[in-house]
Amino acid sequence: MSDKNRVFIFDTTMRDGEQSPGASMSVEEKIQISRVFDEMGIDIIEAGFPISSPGDFEAVSAISKNLKNSIPCGLARAMRKDIDACYESLKFAPRFRIHTFISTSPVHMKHKLNMSNDQVLDAIKDSVTYAKKFTDDVEWSCEDGTRTDLDFMCKTVELAIKSGATTINIPDTVGYSIPDEFAKTITHLKNKVPNIDKAILSAHCHNDLGLAVANALAGLSAGVRQIECTINGIGERAGNAALEEIVMALKTRNDLMPFETGIKTELISKASKIVSNATGFPVQFNKAIVGKNAFAHESGIHQDGMLKNRETYEIMTPESVGVKKTSLVMGKHSGRHAFKDKLNDLGYGEVTDDVIQAAFGKFKVLADKKKHIYDEDIVALVDDSLIIDNKINAINLKSLKVFAGTGEPQKAEMTLDVFGDIKKTTQTGDGPVDAIFKCIKELYPHNVKLSLYQVHAVTEGTDAQATVSVKIEENDRTTVGQSADTDTLVASANAYLNALNKMLIKREKKAPSSNIQHQKVRGI
Ligand code: KIV
Ligand code: ZN
């Protein structure tokens, strides 16, 4: 890689990203995030705006003490007190950057700053020169750059470089530009500013029109060599260019954009999660690169293609961004090929074609009704089909009466058909469900671990149909039983018996244990 093709990644998740309404992060969270960023090879980390709050000041100083590879940076308006605060918080780092900015567009200068062109030029000279006293590494930004008169922009950039800036950042502050126009601005600066070769040009694009990444990449083709971005694209209003999209676009389409970053892309998913957790901002399901569905396929045609060769529907591997594997999501569009593959994954590689056929039919019916099909649902369907294949249901509920309420311990009276023998018992328990499960244990002594009991209302109102799920474990075998009834307690008894009957069949057939212990049933 030649140096001229190296693109520096400047992350501003903890400064511009934190400016997203509601996205504030604690100092401790910022320290944790900065550790991941440092490890993933981000070149410059803008850790905050030190003058803006004691929390920002503290975060920038803590981060600047801890970074091993990345260069810490703080933001400052074109004011000496801002620059002093930057220095005071960054001074612990062996190398650091001060990033100072002022607006240059007519609308900002008139309404926000109430300053003339000349006053802005004076402020640039003073702020950059002052920052340069503290560090060689000074970045200067012309806020609202894309709505700035180009000739005036050239003057400001030339002056900032002359005063000592080594990075010149062109912000599309309001996300107004389009790629062609942004590239032309960069080309214009390269052609017209006499000392432009003394600084690295940078793009800082906002996403108001959904063009932040496209604009930043267009800037790259025109000569930008630093991109300012945030993880998950968080930032003011519609956010900033997303780091993960920039980096993966450069990696995936290196044939057309022959640039390199220093990012270890395998840490992208980890960075996305830690930022999402710290800010409380969920990542949209279909978000490029880091969305939950970015490597998930549901359509039968796509799943079939993926099982034959992943390149049919994937342009990058999930592993390359730190996602364990592609997921073939089981849903109404899934086909037999993916279903069979799923059964294999769940440990049912040996079941007969008849059982697969029966289970697949039931799966299609269920998928039409239910949004999320979990592995447990599929296990329950296959186990049901195994029961039918076996043509017996060893233990059946004949009758159940439950006495519940305040004052006395809850009591259940139960009659079961156990392998053809009618048996009856009464048990008390710590709640009605406990009493019911004790009756079953009394009438058919067995020793399994109850690892999940969950009730889910599938219809609304007080007459709602309840579905109960029960998961039991014995040695390395697991079964899931389900039952629906308007009486939750009857559904509970039947769900437990369903799981138990399946366990008896598994014992007898030595059917494989399902490898789903690590998953939780979240809905039925
Ligand atoms: O969007 C913007 O203009 C900024 C500057 C401070 C660089 O965030
Ligand atoms: Zn910004």
Coordinates of C-alpha atoms and ligand atoms in Angstrom, one line a residue:
M1 CA 0.0 0.0 0.0
S2 CA 1.4 3.4 -0.9
D3 CA 1.0 6.2 1.6
K4 CA -1.1 8.2 -0.8
N5 CA -3.8 5.6 -0.7
R6 CA -3.9 5.3 3.1
V7 CA -7.2 6.7 4.5
F8 CA -7.2 7.9 8.1
I9 CA -10.3 7.1 10.1
F10 CA -11.3 9.8 12.5
D11 CA -14.0 8.6 14.8
T12 CA -16.3 11.2 16.4
T13 CA -18.8 8.8 18.1
M14 CA -18.1 10.2 21.5
R15 CA -18.3 13.9 20.3
D16 CA -20.6 14.3 17.3
G17 CA -22.3 10.9 18.0
E18 CA -23.0 12.0 21.6
Q19 CA -24.7 15.1 20.2
S20 CA -27.6 12.8 19.0
P21 CA -30.5 13.8 21.2
G22 CA -30.6 11.3 24.1
A23 CA -27.3 9.6 23.4
S24 CA -25.2 10.8 26.3
M25 CA -22.6 8.4 27.6
S26 CA -21.0 8.2 31.0
V27 CA -17.3 8.7 31.5
E28 CA -16.9 5.0 32.3
E29 CA -18.8 4.0 29.1
K30 CA -16.6 6.3 27.0
I31 CA -13.5 4.7 28.5
Q32 CA -14.8 1.2 27.6
I33 CA -15.7 2.3 24.1
S34 CA -12.3 4.0 23.6
R35 CA -10.6 0.7 24.5
V36 CA -12.4 -1.1 21.7
F37 CA -11.7 1.7 19.2
D38 CA -8.0 1.7 20.2
E39 CA -7.8 -2.0 19.6
M40 CA -9.7 -1.8 16.3
G41 CA -7.2 0.5 14.8
I42 CA -9.1 3.8 14.6
D43 CA -6.5 6.5 13.8
I44 CA -7.9 9.5 15.7
I45 CA -10.6 9.4 18.4
E46 CA -12.4 12.6 19.0
A47 CA -13.3 11.9 22.6
G48 CA -15.3 15.0 23.4
F49 CA -15.7 18.8 23.5
P50 CA -13.8 19.5 26.8
I51 CA -15.1 23.0 27.4
S52 CA -18.7 21.9 27.0
S53 CA -19.1 20.1 30.4
P54 CA -17.1 18.7 33.3
G55 CA -18.1 15.2 32.1
D56 CA -16.6 15.8 28.6
F57 CA -13.5 17.2 30.1
E58 CA -13.1 14.2 32.4
A59 CA -13.8 11.7 29.6
V60 CA -11.2 13.3 27.3
S61 CA -8.6 13.3 30.0
A62 CA -9.3 9.7 31.1
I63 CA -9.2 8.5 27.4
S64 CA -6.0 10.4 26.6
K65 CA -4.3 8.7 29.5
N66 CA -5.4 5.2 28.3
L67 CA -5.0 5.0 24.6
K68 CA -2.2 2.8 23.3
N69 CA -2.3 3.4 19.5
S70 CA -5.0 5.9 18.6
I71 CA -4.5 9.6 18.8
P72 CA -6.9 11.4 21.2
C73 CA -8.5 14.6 20.0
G74 CA -10.7 17.3 21.6
L75 CA -13.0 19.8 19.9
A76 CA -12.6 23.6 20.5
R77 CA -14.5 26.6 19.1
A78 CA -12.2 29.4 17.8
M79 CA -11.7 30.6 21.3
R80 CA -8.6 30.5 23.5
K81 CA -10.5 29.2 26.6
D82 CA -11.8 26.2 24.5
I83 CA -8.3 25.5 23.3
D84 CA -6.9 25.7 26.8
A85 CA -9.6 23.2 28.0
C86 CA -8.6 20.9 25.1
Y87 CA -4.9 21.1 26.1
E88 CA -5.6 20.5 29.8
S89 CA -7.6 17.4 29.1
L90 CA -5.3 16.0 26.4
K91 CA -1.9 16.8 27.8
F92 CA -1.5 13.3 29.3
A93 CA -1.2 11.7 25.9
P94 CA 2.2 11.5 24.2
R95 CA 0.6 12.7 21.0
F96 CA -2.8 14.5 20.7
R97 CA -4.8 16.6 18.3
I98 CA -6.7 19.8 18.9
H99 CA -9.6 20.3 16.5
T100 CA -10.8 23.9 16.2
F101 CA -13.6 25.1 14.0
I102 CA -15.6 28.2 13.0
S103 CA -18.5 28.7 10.6
T104 CA -17.8 30.1 7.2
S105 CA -21.1 30.1 5.4
P106 CA -23.0 33.4 5.0
V107 CA -26.0 32.1 6.9
H108 CA -24.0 31.0 9.9
M109 CA -21.7 34.0 9.9
K110 CA -24.6 36.4 9.8
H111 CA -27.2 34.7 12.1
K112 CA -25.1 32.6 14.4
L113 CA -21.8 34.4 14.8
N114 CA -22.8 37.9 13.8
M115 CA -19.3 38.2 12.4
S116 CA -18.0 39.6 9.1
N117 CA -15.7 37.7 6.7
D118 CA -12.7 39.5 8.1
Q119 CA -13.6 38.8 11.7
V120 CA -13.9 35.1 10.8
L121 CA -10.5 35.2 9.1
D122 CA -8.9 36.9 12.2
A123 CA -10.5 34.2 14.5
I124 CA -9.1 31.4 12.3
K125 CA -5.6 32.9 12.4
D126 CA -5.7 33.4 16.2
S127 CA -7.2 30.1 17.1
V128 CA -5.0 27.9 14.9
T129 CA -1.9 29.8 15.9
Y130 CA -2.8 29.5 19.5
A131 CA -3.6 25.7 19.3
K132 CA -0.3 25.2 17.5
K133 CA 1.5 26.3 20.7
F134 CA 0.3 23.1 22.4
T135 CA 0.7 20.6 19.6
D136 CA 1.9 20.1 16.1
D137 CA -1.3 18.2 15.3
V138 CA -3.9 20.9 14.7
E139 CA -7.1 20.2 12.7
W140 CA -9.2 23.1 11.4
S141 CA -12.8 22.8 10.2
C142 CA -15.0 25.3 8.3
E143 CA -18.4 24.6 9.8
D144 CA -21.2 24.5 7.3
G145 CA -18.5 24.2 4.6
T146 CA -20.8 22.9 1.9
R147 CA -22.9 26.1 2.0
T148 CA -19.8 28.3 2.0
D149 CA -18.8 30.5 -0.9
L150 CA -16.0 28.6 -2.6
D151 CA -13.7 31.5 -3.0
F152 CA -14.1 32.5 0.6
M153 CA -13.5 28.8 1.6
C154 CA -10.2 28.8 -0.3
K155 CA -9.1 31.9 1.6
T156 CA -10.0 30.4 5.0
V157 CA -8.3 27.1 4.2
E158 CA -5.1 28.8 3.0
L159 CA -5.0 30.9 6.1
A160 CA -5.6 27.9 8.4
I161 CA -2.8 26.0 6.8
K162 CA -0.5 29.0 7.0
S163 CA -1.3 29.4 10.7
G164 CA -0.3 25.8 11.3
A165 CA -3.2 23.4 10.6
T166 CA -2.1 20.1 9.3
T167 CA -5.6 18.7 8.7
I168 CA -8.3 20.6 6.9
N169 CA -11.8 19.2 7.5
I170 CA -14.7 20.1 5.2
P171 CA -17.9 19.5 7.0
D172 CA -21.3 19.0 5.3
T173 CA -22.7 20.2 8.5
V174 CA -26.4 20.1 7.5
G175 CA -26.2 17.1 5.1
Y176 CA -27.0 19.2 2.1
S177 CA -24.5 18.2 -0.4
I178 CA -24.6 15.5 -3.1
P179 CA -21.6 13.3 -4.0
D180 CA -20.7 15.0 -7.3
E181 CA -20.9 18.5 -5.7
F182 CA -18.9 17.4 -2.6
A183 CA -16.2 15.9 -4.9
K184 CA -16.1 19.2 -6.9
T185 CA -15.5 21.2 -3.7
I186 CA -12.5 19.1 -2.8
T187 CA -11.2 19.3 -6.3
H188 CA -11.6 23.1 -6.2
L189 CA -9.6 23.4 -3.0
K190 CA -6.9 21.1 -4.4
N191 CA -6.6 23.3 -7.5
K192 CA -7.0 26.7 -6.0
V193 CA -5.3 26.7 -2.5
P194 CA -1.6 27.2 -3.1
N195 CA -0.4 25.5 0.2
I196 CA -3.0 22.6 0.1
D197 CA -0.3 20.0 -0.2
K198 CA 0.8 20.9 3.4
A199 CA -2.4 19.5 4.9
I200 CA -4.5 16.3 4.8
L201 CA -8.0 17.0 3.6
S202 CA -10.8 15.5 5.6
A203 CA -14.6 14.9 5.0
H204 CA -17.2 15.2 7.7
C205 CA -20.6 14.4 6.2
H206 CA -24.0 14.4 7.9
N207 CA -26.8 12.2 6.8
D208 CA -29.8 14.4 6.5
L209 CA -30.4 13.3 2.9
G210 CA -29.1 9.8 3.5
L211 CA -25.9 10.7 1.5
A212 CA -23.3 10.9 4.2
V213 CA -21.4 7.8 3.2
A214 CA -21.7 8.5 -0.5
N215 CA -20.5 12.1 -0.1
A216 CA -17.5 11.0 2.0
L217 CA -16.5 8.3 -0.5
A218 CA -16.9 10.9 -3.4
G219 CA -14.6 13.1 -1.4
L220 CA -12.1 10.3 -1.2
S221 CA -12.0 10.0 -5.0
A222 CA -11.3 13.7 -5.2
G223 CA -8.4 13.7 -2.8
V224 CA -9.7 13.5 0.8
R225 CA -7.5 11.2 3.0
Q226 CA -9.3 11.4 6.3
I227 CA -12.9 10.5 6.9
E228 CA -14.8 11.6 10.0
C229 CA -17.4 9.1 11.0
T230 CA -19.3 7.4 13.8
I231 CA -20.1 3.9 14.8
N232 CA -23.7 3.0 13.8
G233 CA -23.8 6.4 12.0
I234 CA -25.0 8.1 15.2
G235 CA -24.7 11.9 15.4
E236 CA -26.6 15.2 15.2
R237 CA -30.1 14.8 13.7
A238 CA -29.9 12.0 11.0
G239 CA -26.4 11.3 12.1
N240 CA -22.9 11.1 10.5
A241 CA -21.3 8.9 8.0
A242 CA -21.2 5.4 9.5
L243 CA -17.7 4.1 10.1
E244 CA -18.6 0.5 9.4
E245 CA -20.1 1.4 6.0
I246 CA -17.1 3.5 5.0
V247 CA -14.6 0.8 6.0
M248 CA -16.5 -2.1 4.5
A249 CA -17.3 -0.3 1.3
L250 CA -13.5 0.3 0.9
K251 CA -12.7 -3.2 1.7
T252 CA -15.4 -4.8 -0.4
R253 CA -15.0 -2.6 -3.5
N254 CA -11.3 -2.2 -3.3
D255 CA -11.3 -2.9 -7.0
L256 CA -12.9 0.5 -7.6
M257 CA -11.7 2.4 -4.6
P258 CA -8.1 1.3 -4.0
F259 CA -7.7 2.8 -0.5
E260 CA -6.7 1.2 2.7
T261 CA -7.7 1.9 6.3
G262 CA -6.0 0.5 9.4
I263 CA -9.2 -0.9 10.8
K264 CA -9.5 -4.4 12.1
T265 CA -12.9 -5.1 10.6
E266 CA -13.5 -8.1 12.8
L267 CA -14.1 -5.8 15.7
I268 CA -16.8 -3.8 14.0
S269 CA -19.7 -5.8 15.4
K270 CA -18.3 -5.5 18.9
A271 CA -17.9 -1.8 18.5
S272 CA -21.4 -1.4 17.2
K273 CA -22.8 -3.3 20.2
I274 CA -20.9 -1.5 22.8
V275 CA -22.0 1.9 21.4
S276 CA -25.6 0.8 21.1
N277 CA -25.6 -0.4 24.7
A278 CA -23.9 2.8 26.0
T279 CA -26.2 5.2 24.1
G280 CA -29.4 3.1 24.4
F281 CA -29.8 3.6 20.7
P282 CA -30.9 0.3 19.1
V283 CA -29.4 -0.5 15.7
Q284 CA -32.1 -0.8 13.1
F285 CA -32.6 -4.4 11.9
N286 CA -31.7 -3.7 8.3
K287 CA -28.8 -1.4 9.0
A288 CA -25.9 -2.1 6.6
I289 CA -23.1 -4.1 8.1
V290 CA -24.2 -4.1 11.7
G291 CA -28.0 -4.6 11.6
K292 CA -29.4 -7.9 12.9
N293 CA -30.6 -8.8 9.4
A294 CA -27.4 -7.8 7.6
F295 CA -26.3 -11.4 7.3
A296 CA -29.7 -13.1 7.7
H297 CA -31.6 -14.8 4.8
E298 CA -35.2 -15.8 5.0
S299 CA -36.4 -16.4 1.5
G300 CA -36.4 -20.1 0.4
I301 CA -34.7 -19.2 -2.9
H302 CA -31.9 -17.2 -1.1
Q303 CA -31.4 -19.9 1.6
D304 CA -31.2 -22.6 -1.1
G305 CA -28.6 -20.4 -2.9
M306 CA -26.6 -19.7 0.3
L307 CA -26.5 -23.4 1.1
K308 CA -25.1 -24.1 -2.3
N309 CA -22.6 -21.3 -2.3
R310 CA -22.6 -18.3 0.1
E311 CA -21.4 -15.9 -2.7
T312 CA -24.8 -16.2 -4.3
Y313 CA -26.2 -13.7 -1.8
E314 CA -23.4 -12.4 0.3
I315 CA -20.8 -9.8 -0.8
M316 CA -18.8 -10.0 2.4
T317 CA -18.6 -12.6 5.1
P318 CA -20.2 -12.1 8.5
E319 CA -16.9 -13.2 10.0
S320 CA -15.1 -10.3 8.4
V321 CA -17.1 -7.9 10.6
G322 CA -17.1 -10.1 13.7
V323 CA -20.5 -11.8 13.3
K324 CA -20.2 -15.5 14.0
K325 CA -22.1 -16.8 11.0
T326 CA -24.8 -16.2 8.5
S327 CA -28.2 -17.0 9.8
L328 CA -30.8 -18.7 7.8
V329 CA -33.8 -17.4 9.6
M330 CA -36.7 -19.9 9.7
G331 CA -39.8 -18.2 8.6
K332 CA -42.8 -18.5 6.2
H333 CA -40.5 -18.1 3.1
S334 CA -38.0 -20.8 4.2
G335 CA -37.8 -23.9 2.0
R336 CA -37.3 -27.6 2.7
H337 CA -33.5 -27.4 2.0
A338 CA -33.0 -24.9 4.8
F339 CA -35.3 -26.7 7.1
K340 CA -33.4 -29.9 6.7
D341 CA -30.2 -28.0 7.3
K342 CA -31.6 -26.5 10.4
L343 CA -32.6 -30.0 11.7
N344 CA -29.0 -31.1 11.2
D345 CA -27.8 -28.1 13.2
L346 CA -30.2 -29.0 16.0
G347 CA -28.9 -32.6 16.2
Y348 CA -31.7 -34.3 14.2
G349 CA -29.5 -35.5 11.3
E350 CA -30.7 -39.0 11.7
V351 CA -34.5 -38.6 11.7
T352 CA -36.4 -40.2 8.8
D353 CA -37.7 -38.4 5.8
D354 CA -41.3 -39.1 6.9
V355 CA -40.7 -37.2 10.2
I356 CA -39.0 -34.3 8.3
Q357 CA -41.9 -34.2 5.9
A358 CA -44.5 -34.1 8.7
A359 CA -42.5 -31.5 10.7
F360 CA -42.0 -29.3 7.7
G361 CA -45.7 -29.3 7.0
K362 CA -46.4 -28.2 10.6
F363 CA -43.6 -25.7 10.4
K364 CA -45.2 -23.9 7.4
V365 CA -48.5 -23.7 9.2
L366 CA -46.9 -22.3 12.3
A367 CA -44.7 -19.8 10.3
D368 CA -47.9 -18.4 8.8
K369 CA -49.1 -17.5 12.3
K370 CA -46.0 -16.6 14.1
K371 CA -43.5 -13.8 13.5
H372 CA -40.5 -15.4 15.1
I373 CA -39.8 -19.0 14.9
Y374 CA -37.2 -20.0 17.4
D375 CA -35.1 -23.2 17.5
E376 CA -37.3 -24.4 20.4
D377 CA -40.4 -24.2 18.2
I378 CA -38.7 -26.4 15.6
V379 CA -37.5 -28.9 18.2
A380 CA -41.1 -29.1 19.5
L381 CA -42.4 -29.7 16.0
V382 CA -39.9 -32.4 15.2
D383 CA -40.5 -34.1 18.6
D384 CA -44.2 -34.0 18.0
S385 CA -43.6 -35.7 14.7
L386 CA -41.5 -38.3 16.4
I387 CA -44.3 -38.9 18.8
I388 CA -46.8 -39.5 15.9
D389 CA -44.2 -41.7 14.2
N390 CA -44.0 -43.6 17.4
K391 CA -47.8 -43.8 17.6
I392 CA -48.0 -43.7 21.3
N393 CA -48.5 -41.1 24.0
A394 CA -47.6 -42.9 27.1
I395 CA -49.0 -40.5 29.7
N396 CA -52.3 -38.6 29.3
L397 CA -54.2 -36.2 31.4
K398 CA -57.7 -37.5 32.3
S399 CA -58.8 -34.9 34.8
L400 CA -57.6 -31.9 36.8
K401 CA -59.0 -29.8 39.6
V402 CA -57.0 -27.0 41.2
F403 CA -57.8 -25.2 44.4
A404 CA -56.1 -21.9 44.5
G405 CA -56.5 -18.5 46.3
T406 CA -55.5 -17.0 49.6
G407 CA -55.3 -18.6 53.0
E408 CA -54.6 -22.2 52.2
P409 CA -51.8 -23.9 50.3
Q410 CA -52.7 -24.5 46.7
K411 CA -53.8 -28.0 45.9
A412 CA -54.2 -30.1 42.7
E413 CA -56.3 -33.3 42.2
M414 CA -55.2 -35.1 39.2
T415 CA -56.0 -38.3 37.3
L416 CA -53.6 -39.6 34.7
D417 CA -53.6 -42.5 32.3
V418 CA -50.1 -43.9 32.7
F419 CA -49.4 -46.6 30.1
G420 CA -53.0 -47.6 30.3
D421 CA -53.3 -47.6 34.2
I422 CA -55.6 -44.9 35.6
K423 CA -53.9 -43.3 38.6
K424 CA -55.1 -40.5 40.9
T425 CA -53.4 -38.2 43.5
T426 CA -53.8 -35.0 45.4
Q427 CA -50.8 -32.7 46.1
T428 CA -50.2 -29.3 47.6
G429 CA -47.5 -27.0 46.3
D430 CA -46.0 -23.6 46.4
G431 CA -48.6 -22.2 43.9
P432 CA -51.0 -24.1 41.7
V433 CA -48.4 -25.0 39.0
D434 CA -46.1 -26.4 41.5
A435 CA -48.9 -28.6 42.9
I436 CA -49.7 -29.8 39.3
F437 CA -46.2 -30.7 38.5
K438 CA -45.9 -32.5 41.9
C439 CA -49.0 -34.6 41.0
I440 CA -47.3 -35.7 37.7
K441 CA -44.1 -36.6 39.5
E442 CA -46.1 -38.6 42.1
L443 CA -48.1 -40.5 39.5
Y444 CA -45.1 -41.1 37.2
P445 CA -42.0 -40.9 39.3
H446 CA -39.1 -39.4 37.2
N447 CA -36.2 -37.2 37.7
V448 CA -35.8 -34.4 35.1
K449 CA -34.8 -30.7 35.5
L450 CA -37.4 -28.1 34.6
S451 CA -35.4 -25.5 32.8
L452 CA -38.1 -23.3 31.4
Y453 CA -41.8 -22.6 32.1
Q454 CA -43.4 -19.9 30.1
V455 CA -46.9 -18.7 29.6
H456 CA -47.9 -16.6 26.6
A457 CA -51.3 -15.3 25.8
V458 CA -52.0 -15.8 22.1
T459 CA -55.4 -14.1 22.0
E460 CA -56.6 -11.0 23.9
G461 CA -59.1 -10.5 26.7
T462 CA -59.8 -12.4 29.9
D463 CA -60.8 -15.4 27.8
A464 CA -57.4 -15.4 26.1
Q465 CA -56.0 -18.7 24.8
A466 CA -52.8 -19.3 26.7
T467 CA -50.0 -21.3 25.3
V468 CA -47.6 -22.8 27.9
S469 CA -44.1 -23.9 27.0
V470 CA -42.1 -26.3 29.2
K471 CA -38.6 -27.4 28.7
I472 CA -37.1 -30.3 30.6
E473 CA -33.6 -31.7 30.7
E474 CA -32.4 -35.2 31.5
N475 CA -28.7 -36.0 31.2
D476 CA -27.8 -34.6 27.8
R477 CA -31.4 -34.7 26.5
T478 CA -33.7 -31.8 26.2
T479 CA -37.4 -31.7 25.2
V480 CA -39.8 -28.8 24.8
G481 CA -43.5 -29.4 25.4
Q482 CA -46.2 -26.9 24.4
S483 CA -50.0 -26.8 25.0
A484 CA -52.7 -24.3 24.5
D485 CA -55.9 -23.9 26.5
T486 CA -58.1 -21.1 27.8
D487 CA -57.3 -22.5 31.3
T488 CA -53.6 -21.8 31.9
L489 CA -53.4 -24.5 34.5
V490 CA -54.7 -27.2 32.1
A491 CA -52.3 -25.9 29.5
S492 CA -49.5 -26.2 32.1
A493 CA -50.2 -29.8 32.9
N494 CA -50.5 -30.8 29.3
A495 CA -47.3 -28.9 28.3
Y496 CA -45.4 -30.7 31.0
L497 CA -46.8 -34.1 29.9
N498 CA -46.0 -33.3 26.3
A499 CA -42.4 -32.6 27.2
L500 CA -42.3 -35.8 29.3
N501 CA -43.8 -38.0 26.6
K502 CA -41.2 -36.7 24.2
M503 CA -38.5 -37.5 26.7
L504 CA -39.7 -41.1 27.0
I505 CA -39.5 -41.5 23.2
K506 CA -36.1 -39.9 23.1
R507 CA -34.9 -42.2 25.8
E508 CA -36.2 -45.2 24.0
K509 CA -35.0 -44.1 20.5
K510 CA -31.8 -42.7 22.0
A511 CA -32.8 -39.7 19.8
P512 CA -30.2 -36.9 19.8
S513 CA -30.3 -34.2 22.4
S514 CA -31.0 -30.9 20.8
N515 CA -28.2 -28.4 21.2
I516 CA -30.4 -25.5 22.2
Q517 CA -29.6 -25.2 25.9
H518 CA -28.0 -21.8 25.3
Q519 CA -31.1 -20.3 23.8
K520 CA -34.1 -18.9 25.7
V521 CA -37.6 -19.2 24.4
R522 CA -38.8 -15.6 24.0
G523 CA -42.2 -16.1 22.6
I524 CA -44.4 -18.9 21.7
Ligands
KIV1 O1 -20.9 19.0 11.6 C1 -20.0 19.9 11.8 O2 -19.8 20.9 11.2 C2 -19.1 19.6 13.0 C3 -17.9 20.4 13.1 C4 -17.7 20.8 14.5 C5 -16.7 19.7 12.6 O3 -19.4 18.6 13.7
ZN2 ZN -20.8 17.2 12.7

